[in-house]
Amino acid sequence: AQKITQTQPGMFVQEKEAVTLDCTYDTSDQSYGLFWYKQPSSGEMIFLIYQGSYDEQNATEGRYSLNFQKARKSANLVISASQLGDSAMYFCAMRENYGQNFVFGPGTRLSVLP
Amino acid sequence: GAGVSQSPRYKVAKRGQDVALRCDPISGHVSLFWYQQALGQGPEFLTYFQNEAQLDKSGLPSDRFFAERPEGSVSTLKIQRTQQEDSAVYLCASSLNPPGLAGLDPYEQYFGPGTRLTVT
């Protein structure tokens, strides 16, 4: 079974609008962390935002926020005021029980239209 | 400051050849990870080093894959007798701290640009 599911292979958004990228996860651990990374065409993975399983508030980092719904095992990324430079692949990832094995989803390609 | 570097950036190998991929982590980083990213997919964990010790190699797909970090800094991922299914981008990441320390979350990995391996 997939541990991380990203159901949107590709998304389009108009510049300056908000967009939500979906992520659902599967784990039986109580302690886990959820991460979002951006991968531009240059290839490097860039850390965006993190949500711990015990965090009661949704994480926010600038224009990025994470809509964490623990009961639904959902950790959607919201990007507000999209910019052309946001066009990239976005990956949701999970680390269970503070281990070293990070599991990544298949990614969503976001294209921001001028 | 210098980030994680990887070399070569591109490698073309004929099936059956051996290849060696190098990763230079950020200086002082204890943890080093290798990932394999097939085309159109997310990275998949291969192996993890804490300093020179390889603590987890559960993701290595076969015994043709071998990784080392002999002095706790530079790491090399070696693939013997390459096959076409080995074609992928190989990503290296480093982190200042070892995982497993809950109080240090969010646990940040710093990724290199990757090596794109094409096996013909």
mmCIF file of N, CA, C and O in Angstrom, chain A residues 49-52 55 57-61 64-68:
data_model
loop_
_atom_site.group_PDB
_atom_site.id
_atom_site.type_symbol
_atom_site.label_atom_id
_atom_site.label_comp_id
_atom_site.label_asym_id
_atom_site.label_seq_id
_atom_site.Cartn_x
_atom_site.Cartn_y
_atom_site.Cartn_z
ATOM 1 N N ILE A 49 8.091 23.135 4.302
ATOM 2 C CA ILE A 49 7.276 23.240 5.498
ATOM 3 C C ILE A 49 7.156 21.874 6.152
ATOM 4 O O ILE A 49 7.274 20.840 5.478
ATOM 5 N N TYR A 50 6.939 21.895 7.471
ATOM 6 C CA TYR A 50 6.906 20.666 8.255
ATOM 7 C C TYR A 50 5.724 20.697 9.219
ATOM 8 O O TYR A 50 5.367 21.747 9.763
ATOM 9 N N GLN A 51 5.129 19.515 9.424
ATOM 10 C CA GLN A 51 4.051 19.359 10.414
ATOM 11 C C GLN A 51 4.323 18.102 11.219
ATOM 12 O O GLN A 51 4.427 17.013 10.650
ATOM 13 N N GLY A 52 4.427 18.235 12.529
ATOM 14 C CA GLY A 52 4.580 17.077 13.385
ATOM 15 C C GLY A 52 3.226 16.512 13.773
ATOM 16 O O GLY A 52 2.237 17.258 13.872
ATOM 17 N N ASP A 55 1.600 18.256 16.609
ATOM 18 C CA ASP A 55 1.362 19.703 16.512
ATOM 19 C C ASP A 55 -0.135 19.959 16.387
ATOM 20 O O ASP A 55 -0.779 19.410 15.492
ATOM 21 N N GLN A 57 -1.526 23.005 15.911
ATOM 22 C CA GLN A 57 -1.819 24.074 14.962
ATOM 23 C C GLN A 57 -1.215 23.742 13.605
ATOM 24 O O GLN A 57 -0.158 23.119 13.505
ATOM 25 N N ASN A 58 -1.884 24.204 12.573
ATOM 26 C CA ASN A 58 -1.358 24.031 11.224
ATOM 27 C C ASN A 58 -0.090 24.849 11.050
ATOM 28 O O ASN A 58 -0.009 26.002 11.480
ATOM 29 N N ALA A 59 0.904 24.245 10.395
ATOM 30 C CA ALA A 59 2.160 24.943 10.163
ATOM 31 C C ALA A 59 2.006 26.011 9.084
ATOM 32 O O ALA A 59 1.226 25.852 8.135
ATOM 33 N N THR A 60 2.740 27.096 9.258
ATOM 34 C CA THR A 60 2.784 28.141 8.237
ATOM 35 C C THR A 60 4.228 28.608 8.084
ATOM 36 O O THR A 60 4.972 28.678 9.065
ATOM 37 N N GLU A 61 4.594 28.892 6.842
ATOM 38 C CA GLU A 61 5.910 29.437 6.522
ATOM 39 C C GLU A 61 5.739 30.398 5.367
ATOM 40 O O GLU A 61 5.691 30.002 4.206
ATOM 41 N N TYR A 64 3.433 29.657 2.428
ATOM 42 C CA TYR A 64 3.069 28.244 2.500
ATOM 43 C C TYR A 64 2.341 27.961 3.816
ATOM 44 O O TYR A 64 2.766 28.424 4.870
ATOM 45 N N SER A 65 1.295 27.190 3.722
ATOM 46 C CA SER A 65 0.644 26.687 4.924
ATOM 47 C C SER A 65 0.245 25.241 4.692
ATOM 48 O O SER A 65 0.088 24.797 3.546
ATOM 49 N N LEU A 66 0.128 24.527 5.768
ATOM 50 C CA LEU A 66 -0.175 23.108 5.686
ATOM 51 C C LEU A 66 -1.526 22.892 6.365
ATOM 52 O O LEU A 66 -1.684 23.223 7.541
ATOM 53 N N ASN A 67 -2.458 22.353 5.628
ATOM 54 C CA ASN A 67 -3.785 22.052 6.148
ATOM 55 C C ASN A 67 -3.764 20.607 6.659
ATOM 56 O O ASN A 67 -3.918 19.660 5.893
ATOM 57 N N PHE A 68 -3.540 20.464 7.961
ATOM 58 C CA PHE A 68 -3.329 19.160 8.583
ATOM 59 C C PHE A 68 -4.643 18.669 9.184
ATOM 60 O O PHE A 68 -5.188 19.288 10.093
#
